[in-house]
Amino acid sequence: MCEKIRLNTDKVNTIFESDRTYARLLTEGDFEALYEILSDEKVMYSWGYAFSEAESKEWLLFQMQCFKLDGFCKFGIFNKINQVLMGCVGLNYEFIRLEHTFKERIIELGYVFSTQFWGQNYGFESTKACCEYAFNRLNLKQIYALISPDNTASIKLAKKLGMQEIGKNTLEKNELVFKLENTKEK
């Protein structure tokens, strides 16, 4: 499995970084390594299915388009030492509806990592860096995470980031909705 992961040494376009990782916009040159991650059923279990090659390509192009339109997307997360694509962390617009409220558009923090990097704190340090980017560079007031109720690792991660559970998204799969407020003084 590891031999398929393509190295990419382009650290010039770093968006945010942690001690061991950096994030940058994914390119078509990252497709092979990205497809390996998105086609893994273990990685994609909360989506309900692994992505096909065509779905992975569409997802990559969608992220590139989101960055052009919104200034943010799911970025590739790379290991600083060997430049291996480990997963993706970033922001996208989503719609939610909490019980007894109107549908609203929010900015969701999302993440996905290759199984070979699970349990090593890469998810926490990369999502924490993304939250800092969201609040300090994009000046967002809050970000959300939409998490399947059976995804205990993601729930633990959201709580470790300081997110508060605020309800269930009744639009899809009754996902748990977590929210993190920007606490920096303006």
PDB file of C-alpha atoms in Angstrom:
ATOM      1  CA  MET A   1       0.000   0.000   0.000  1.00  0.00           C
ATOM      2  CA  CYS A   2       2.723   2.533   0.914  1.00  0.00           C
ATOM      3  CA  GLU A   3       4.594   2.139  -2.358  1.00  0.00           C
ATOM      4  CA  LYS A   4       1.675   3.681  -4.295  1.00  0.00           C
ATOM      5  CA  ILE A   5       1.767   6.913  -2.314  1.00  0.00           C
ATOM      6  CA  ARG A   6       3.371   9.589  -4.451  1.00  0.00           C
ATOM      7  CA  LEU A   7       5.802  12.051  -2.943  1.00  0.00           C
ATOM      8  CA  ASN A   8       5.256  15.730  -3.595  1.00  0.00           C
ATOM      9  CA  THR A   9       7.908  18.225  -2.608  1.00  0.00           C
ATOM     10  CA  ASP A  10       5.879  21.393  -3.288  1.00  0.00           C
ATOM     11  CA  LYS A  11       5.962  23.147   0.099  1.00  0.00           C
ATOM     12  CA  VAL A  12       5.962  26.578  -1.562  1.00  0.00           C
ATOM     13  CA  ASN A  13       2.169  26.875  -1.534  1.00  0.00           C
ATOM     14  CA  THR A  14       1.637  26.009   2.129  1.00  0.00           C
ATOM     15  CA  ILE A  15      -1.741  27.230   3.413  1.00  0.00           C
ATOM     16  CA  PHE A  16      -1.282  26.230   7.073  1.00  0.00           C
ATOM     17  CA  GLU A  17       1.023  23.925   8.991  1.00  0.00           C
ATOM     18  CA  SER A  18       1.520  22.062  12.240  1.00  0.00           C
ATOM     19  CA  ASP A  19       4.709  20.743  13.789  1.00  0.00           C
ATOM     20  CA  ARG A  20       4.767  17.645  11.561  1.00  0.00           C
ATOM     21  CA  THR A  21       2.479  18.493   8.643  1.00  0.00           C
ATOM     22  CA  TYR A  22       1.666  21.169   6.112  1.00  0.00           C
ATOM     23  CA  ALA A  23      -1.444  21.801   4.045  1.00  0.00           C
ATOM     24  CA  ARG A  24      -1.633  22.899   0.440  1.00  0.00           C
ATOM     25  CA  LEU A  25      -4.122  22.937  -2.388  1.00  0.00           C
ATOM     26  CA  LEU A  26      -4.376  19.540  -4.042  1.00  0.00           C
ATOM     27  CA  THR A  27      -3.496  19.293  -7.726  1.00  0.00           C
ATOM     28  CA  GLU A  28      -4.188  16.727 -10.398  1.00  0.00           C
ATOM     29  CA  GLY A  29      -0.652  15.451  -9.748  1.00  0.00           C
ATOM     30  CA  ASP A  30      -1.866  14.269  -6.325  1.00  0.00           C
ATOM     31  CA  PHE A  31      -4.659  12.157  -7.784  1.00  0.00           C
ATOM     32  CA  GLU A  32      -3.072   8.705  -7.462  1.00  0.00           C
ATOM     33  CA  ALA A  33      -2.282   9.147  -3.758  1.00  0.00           C
ATOM     34  CA  LEU A  34      -5.650  10.805  -3.104  1.00  0.00           C
ATOM     35  CA  TYR A  35      -7.530   8.014  -4.853  1.00  0.00           C
ATOM     36  CA  GLU A  36      -5.751   5.450  -2.686  1.00  0.00           C
ATOM     37  CA  ILE A  37      -7.130   7.235   0.397  1.00  0.00           C
ATOM     38  CA  LEU A  38     -10.660   7.920  -0.881  1.00  0.00           C
ATOM     39  CA  SER A  39     -11.110   4.382  -2.260  1.00  0.00           C
ATOM     40  CA  ASP A  40     -10.352   2.767   1.118  1.00  0.00           C
ATOM     41  CA  GLU A  41     -13.579   1.506   2.734  1.00  0.00           C
ATOM     42  CA  LYS A  42     -12.147   1.900   6.251  1.00  0.00           C
ATOM     43  CA  VAL A  43     -11.291   5.543   5.613  1.00  0.00           C
ATOM     44  CA  MET A  44     -14.649   6.308   3.993  1.00  0.00           C
ATOM     45  CA  TYR A  45     -16.948   4.339   6.297  1.00  0.00           C
ATOM     46  CA  SER A  46     -18.711   7.440   7.618  1.00  0.00           C
ATOM     47  CA  TRP A  47     -19.582   8.387   4.023  1.00  0.00           C
ATOM     48  CA  GLY A  48     -21.139   4.948   3.662  1.00  0.00           C
ATOM     49  CA  TYR A  49     -18.990   3.856   0.714  1.00  0.00           C
ATOM     50  CA  ALA A  50     -15.512   4.104  -0.763  1.00  0.00           C
ATOM     51  CA  PHE A  51     -15.132   6.408  -3.767  1.00  0.00           C
ATOM     52  CA  SER A  52     -14.648   5.052  -7.260  1.00  0.00           C
ATOM     53  CA  GLU A  53     -11.905   6.480  -9.453  1.00  0.00           C
ATOM     54  CA  ALA A  54     -14.441   8.777 -11.159  1.00  0.00           C
ATOM     55  CA  GLU A  55     -15.899   9.945  -7.810  1.00  0.00           C
ATOM     56  CA  SER A  56     -12.393  10.632  -6.490  1.00  0.00           C
ATOM     57  CA  LYS A  57     -11.559  12.691  -9.582  1.00  0.00           C
ATOM     58  CA  GLU A  58     -14.820  14.625  -9.232  1.00  0.00           C
ATOM     59  CA  TRP A  59     -14.088  15.259  -5.530  1.00  0.00           C
ATOM     60  CA  LEU A  60     -10.593  16.560  -6.352  1.00  0.00           C
ATOM     61  CA  LEU A  61     -11.930  18.904  -9.048  1.00  0.00           C
ATOM     62  CA  PHE A  62     -14.688  20.068  -6.680  1.00  0.00           C
ATOM     63  CA  GLN A  63     -12.102  20.999  -4.033  1.00  0.00           C
ATOM     64  CA  MET A  64     -10.084  22.931  -6.596  1.00  0.00           C
ATOM     65  CA  GLN A  65     -13.245  24.775  -7.679  1.00  0.00           C
ATOM     66  CA  CYS A  66     -14.232  25.521  -4.061  1.00  0.00           C
ATOM     67  CA  PHE A  67     -10.863  27.154  -3.478  1.00  0.00           C
ATOM     68  CA  LYS A  68     -11.316  29.371  -6.554  1.00  0.00           C
ATOM     69  CA  LEU A  69     -14.843  30.391  -5.496  1.00  0.00           C
ATOM     70  CA  ASP A  70     -14.632  30.475  -1.701  1.00  0.00           C
ATOM     71  CA  GLY A  71     -10.940  30.789  -0.846  1.00  0.00           C
ATOM     72  CA  PHE A  72     -11.002  27.518   1.099  1.00  0.00           C
ATOM     73  CA  CYS A  73     -11.542  23.813   0.519  1.00  0.00           C
ATOM     74  CA  LYS A  74     -10.274  20.452   1.744  1.00  0.00           C
ATOM     75  CA  PHE A  75      -6.496  20.775   1.453  1.00  0.00           C
ATOM     76  CA  GLY A  76      -3.979  17.993   1.115  1.00  0.00           C
ATOM     77  CA  ILE A  77      -2.092  17.256   4.341  1.00  0.00           C
ATOM     78  CA  PHE A  78       1.531  16.315   3.764  1.00  0.00           C
ATOM     79  CA  ASN A  79       4.218  14.983   6.086  1.00  0.00           C
ATOM     80  CA  LYS A  80       6.967  17.607   6.483  1.00  0.00           C
ATOM     81  CA  ILE A  81       9.740  15.009   6.542  1.00  0.00           C
ATOM     82  CA  ASN A  82       8.920  12.910   3.474  1.00  0.00           C
ATOM     83  CA  GLN A  83       6.183  14.983   1.743  1.00  0.00           C
ATOM     84  CA  VAL A  84       3.767  12.017   1.627  1.00  0.00           C
ATOM     85  CA  LEU A  85       0.081  12.857   1.187  1.00  0.00           C
ATOM     86  CA  MET A  86      -1.458  11.669   4.471  1.00  0.00           C
ATOM     87  CA  GLY A  87      -5.025  12.864   4.025  1.00  0.00           C
ATOM     88  CA  CYS A  88      -7.118  15.996   3.692  1.00  0.00           C
ATOM     89  CA  VAL A  89      -8.282  18.671   6.118  1.00  0.00           C
ATOM     90  CA  GLY A  90     -10.184  21.821   5.365  1.00  0.00           C
ATOM     91  CA  LEU A  91     -13.375  23.779   5.086  1.00  0.00           C
ATOM     92  CA  ASN A  92     -16.426  23.643   2.831  1.00  0.00           C
ATOM     93  CA  TYR A  93     -19.885  25.175   2.831  1.00  0.00           C
ATOM     94  CA  GLU A  94     -22.665  22.812   3.906  1.00  0.00           C
ATOM     95  CA  PHE A  95     -26.321  23.119   4.832  1.00  0.00           C
ATOM     96  CA  ILE A  96     -27.709  21.959   8.155  1.00  0.00           C
ATOM     97  CA  ARG A  97     -31.043  22.015   9.897  1.00  0.00           C
ATOM     98  CA  LEU A  98     -31.130  21.594  13.624  1.00  0.00           C
ATOM     99  CA  GLU A  99     -34.359  20.415  15.220  1.00  0.00           C
ATOM    100  CA  HIS A 100     -36.980  23.210  15.245  1.00  0.00           C
ATOM    101  CA  THR A 101     -34.845  25.614  13.178  1.00  0.00           C
ATOM    102  CA  PHE A 102     -34.581  26.774   9.590  1.00  0.00           C
ATOM    103  CA  LYS A 103     -32.018  25.363   7.202  1.00  0.00           C
ATOM    104  CA  GLU A 104     -28.789  27.347   7.387  1.00  0.00           C
ATOM    105  CA  ARG A 105     -25.528  27.479   5.488  1.00  0.00           C
ATOM    106  CA  ILE A 106     -22.458  26.815   7.600  1.00  0.00           C
ATOM    107  CA  ILE A 107     -18.740  26.293   7.107  1.00  0.00           C
ATOM    108  CA  GLU A 108     -17.785  22.727   7.954  1.00  0.00           C
ATOM    109  CA  LEU A 109     -14.411  21.493   9.121  1.00  0.00           C
ATOM    110  CA  GLY A 110     -13.809  18.138   7.473  1.00  0.00           C
ATOM    111  CA  TYR A 111     -10.966  15.656   7.498  1.00  0.00           C
ATOM    112  CA  VAL A 112      -9.969  12.266   6.189  1.00  0.00           C
ATOM    113  CA  PHE A 113      -6.689  10.404   6.700  1.00  0.00           C
ATOM    114  CA  SER A 114      -5.117   7.263   5.327  1.00  0.00           C
ATOM    115  CA  THR A 115      -5.384   4.426   7.857  1.00  0.00           C
ATOM    116  CA  GLN A 116      -1.594   4.221   8.077  1.00  0.00           C
ATOM    117  CA  PHE A 117      -1.686   7.599   9.895  1.00  0.00           C
ATOM    118  CA  TRP A 118      -4.520   6.863  12.318  1.00  0.00           C
ATOM    119  CA  GLY A 119      -3.796   6.998  16.052  1.00  0.00           C
ATOM    120  CA  GLN A 120      -0.669   9.159  15.705  1.00  0.00           C
ATOM    121  CA  ASN A 121      -2.236  12.567  16.501  1.00  0.00           C
ATOM    122  CA  TYR A 122      -1.872  13.833  12.906  1.00  0.00           C
ATOM    123  CA  GLY A 123      -5.617  14.423  12.711  1.00  0.00           C
ATOM    124  CA  PHE A 124      -5.663  16.607  15.801  1.00  0.00           C
ATOM    125  CA  GLU A 125      -2.631  18.692  14.951  1.00  0.00           C
ATOM    126  CA  SER A 126      -3.786  19.242  11.346  1.00  0.00           C
ATOM    127  CA  THR A 127      -7.379  20.130  12.254  1.00  0.00           C
ATOM    128  CA  LYS A 128      -6.135  22.439  15.024  1.00  0.00           C
ATOM    129  CA  ALA A 129      -3.917  24.238  12.483  1.00  0.00           C
ATOM    130  CA  CYS A 130      -6.899  24.478  10.123  1.00  0.00           C
ATOM    131  CA  CYS A 131      -9.043  26.022  12.890  1.00  0.00           C
ATOM    132  CA  GLU A 132      -6.322  28.594  13.541  1.00  0.00           C
ATOM    133  CA  TYR A 133      -6.222  29.336   9.806  1.00  0.00           C
ATOM    134  CA  ALA A 134     -10.029  29.693   9.745  1.00  0.00           C
ATOM    135  CA  PHE A 135     -10.098  32.115  12.655  1.00  0.00           C
ATOM    136  CA  ASN A 136      -6.839  34.043  12.272  1.00  0.00           C
ATOM    137  CA  ARG A 137      -6.492  34.308   8.475  1.00  0.00           C
ATOM    138  CA  LEU A 138     -10.049  33.918   7.182  1.00  0.00           C
ATOM    139  CA  ASN A 139     -11.579  35.738  10.203  1.00  0.00           C
ATOM    140  CA  LEU A 140     -14.458  33.265  10.474  1.00  0.00           C
ATOM    141  CA  LYS A 141     -16.732  33.620  13.503  1.00  0.00           C
ATOM    142  CA  GLN A 142     -17.425  29.908  13.882  1.00  0.00           C
ATOM    143  CA  ILE A 143     -16.894  26.560  12.213  1.00  0.00           C
ATOM    144  CA  TYR A 144     -18.834  23.328  12.485  1.00  0.00           C
ATOM    145  CA  ALA A 145     -18.190  19.607  12.242  1.00  0.00           C
ATOM    146  CA  LEU A 146     -20.864  17.149  11.066  1.00  0.00           C
ATOM    147  CA  ILE A 147     -20.145  13.725  12.522  1.00  0.00           C
ATOM    148  CA  SER A 148     -21.862  10.367  12.290  1.00  0.00           C
ATOM    149  CA  PRO A 149     -22.998   9.324  15.797  1.00  0.00           C
ATOM    150  CA  ASP A 150     -21.015   6.061  15.564  1.00  0.00           C
ATOM    151  CA  ASN A 151     -17.750   7.808  14.604  1.00  0.00           C
ATOM    152  CA  THR A 152     -16.274   7.892  18.097  1.00  0.00           C
ATOM    153  CA  ALA A 153     -12.786   8.904  16.913  1.00  0.00           C
ATOM    154  CA  SER A 154     -14.132  12.025  15.191  1.00  0.00           C
ATOM    155  CA  ILE A 155     -16.340  12.903  18.157  1.00  0.00           C
ATOM    156  CA  LYS A 156     -13.293  12.644  20.421  1.00  0.00           C
ATOM    157  CA  LEU A 157     -11.294  14.820  18.005  1.00  0.00           C
ATOM    158  CA  ALA A 158     -14.028  17.490  17.840  1.00  0.00           C
ATOM    159  CA  LYS A 159     -14.186  17.654  21.636  1.00  0.00           C
ATOM    160  CA  LYS A 160     -10.381  17.824  21.875  1.00  0.00           C
ATOM    161  CA  LEU A 161     -10.511  20.844  19.531  1.00  0.00           C
ATOM    162  CA  GLY A 162     -12.927  22.496  21.963  1.00  0.00           C
ATOM    163  CA  MET A 163     -16.039  22.028  19.847  1.00  0.00           C
ATOM    164  CA  GLN A 164     -19.409  21.808  21.564  1.00  0.00           C
ATOM    165  CA  GLU A 165     -22.172  19.463  20.435  1.00  0.00           C
ATOM    166  CA  ILE A 166     -25.202  21.623  19.585  1.00  0.00           C
ATOM    167  CA  GLY A 167     -27.673  19.119  18.137  1.00  0.00           C
ATOM    168  CA  LYS A 168     -28.413  16.856  15.199  1.00  0.00           C
ATOM    169  CA  ASN A 169     -28.503  17.735  11.522  1.00  0.00           C
ATOM    170  CA  THR A 170     -31.962  16.605  10.435  1.00  0.00           C
ATOM    171  CA  LEU A 171     -31.156  17.131   6.736  1.00  0.00           C
ATOM    172  CA  GLU A 172     -28.918  14.069   6.459  1.00  0.00           C
ATOM    173  CA  LYS A 173     -28.268  10.925   8.485  1.00  0.00           C
ATOM    174  CA  ASN A 174     -28.974  12.709  11.797  1.00  0.00           C
ATOM    175  CA  GLU A 175     -25.308  13.656  12.016  1.00  0.00           C
ATOM    176  CA  LEU A 176     -24.172  15.222  15.259  1.00  0.00           C
ATOM    177  CA  VAL A 177     -23.408  18.919  14.847  1.00  0.00           C
ATOM    178  CA  PHE A 178     -20.409  20.349  16.681  1.00  0.00           C
ATOM    179  CA  LYS A 179     -19.571  24.052  16.756  1.00  0.00           C
ATOM    180  CA  LEU A 180     -16.397  25.969  17.561  1.00  0.00           C
ATOM    181  CA  GLU A 181     -16.581  29.725  18.156  1.00  0.00           C
ATOM    182  CA  ASN A 182     -13.782  32.144  17.335  1.00  0.00           C
ATOM    183  CA  THR A 183     -12.823  33.486  20.745  1.00  0.00           C
ATOM    184  CA  LYS A 184     -10.170  35.972  19.631  1.00  0.00           C
ATOM    185  CA  GLU A 185     -10.854  39.589  20.558  1.00  0.00           C
ATOM    186  CA  LYS A 186     -11.672  41.877  17.654  1.00  0.00           C
TER     187      LYS A 186
END
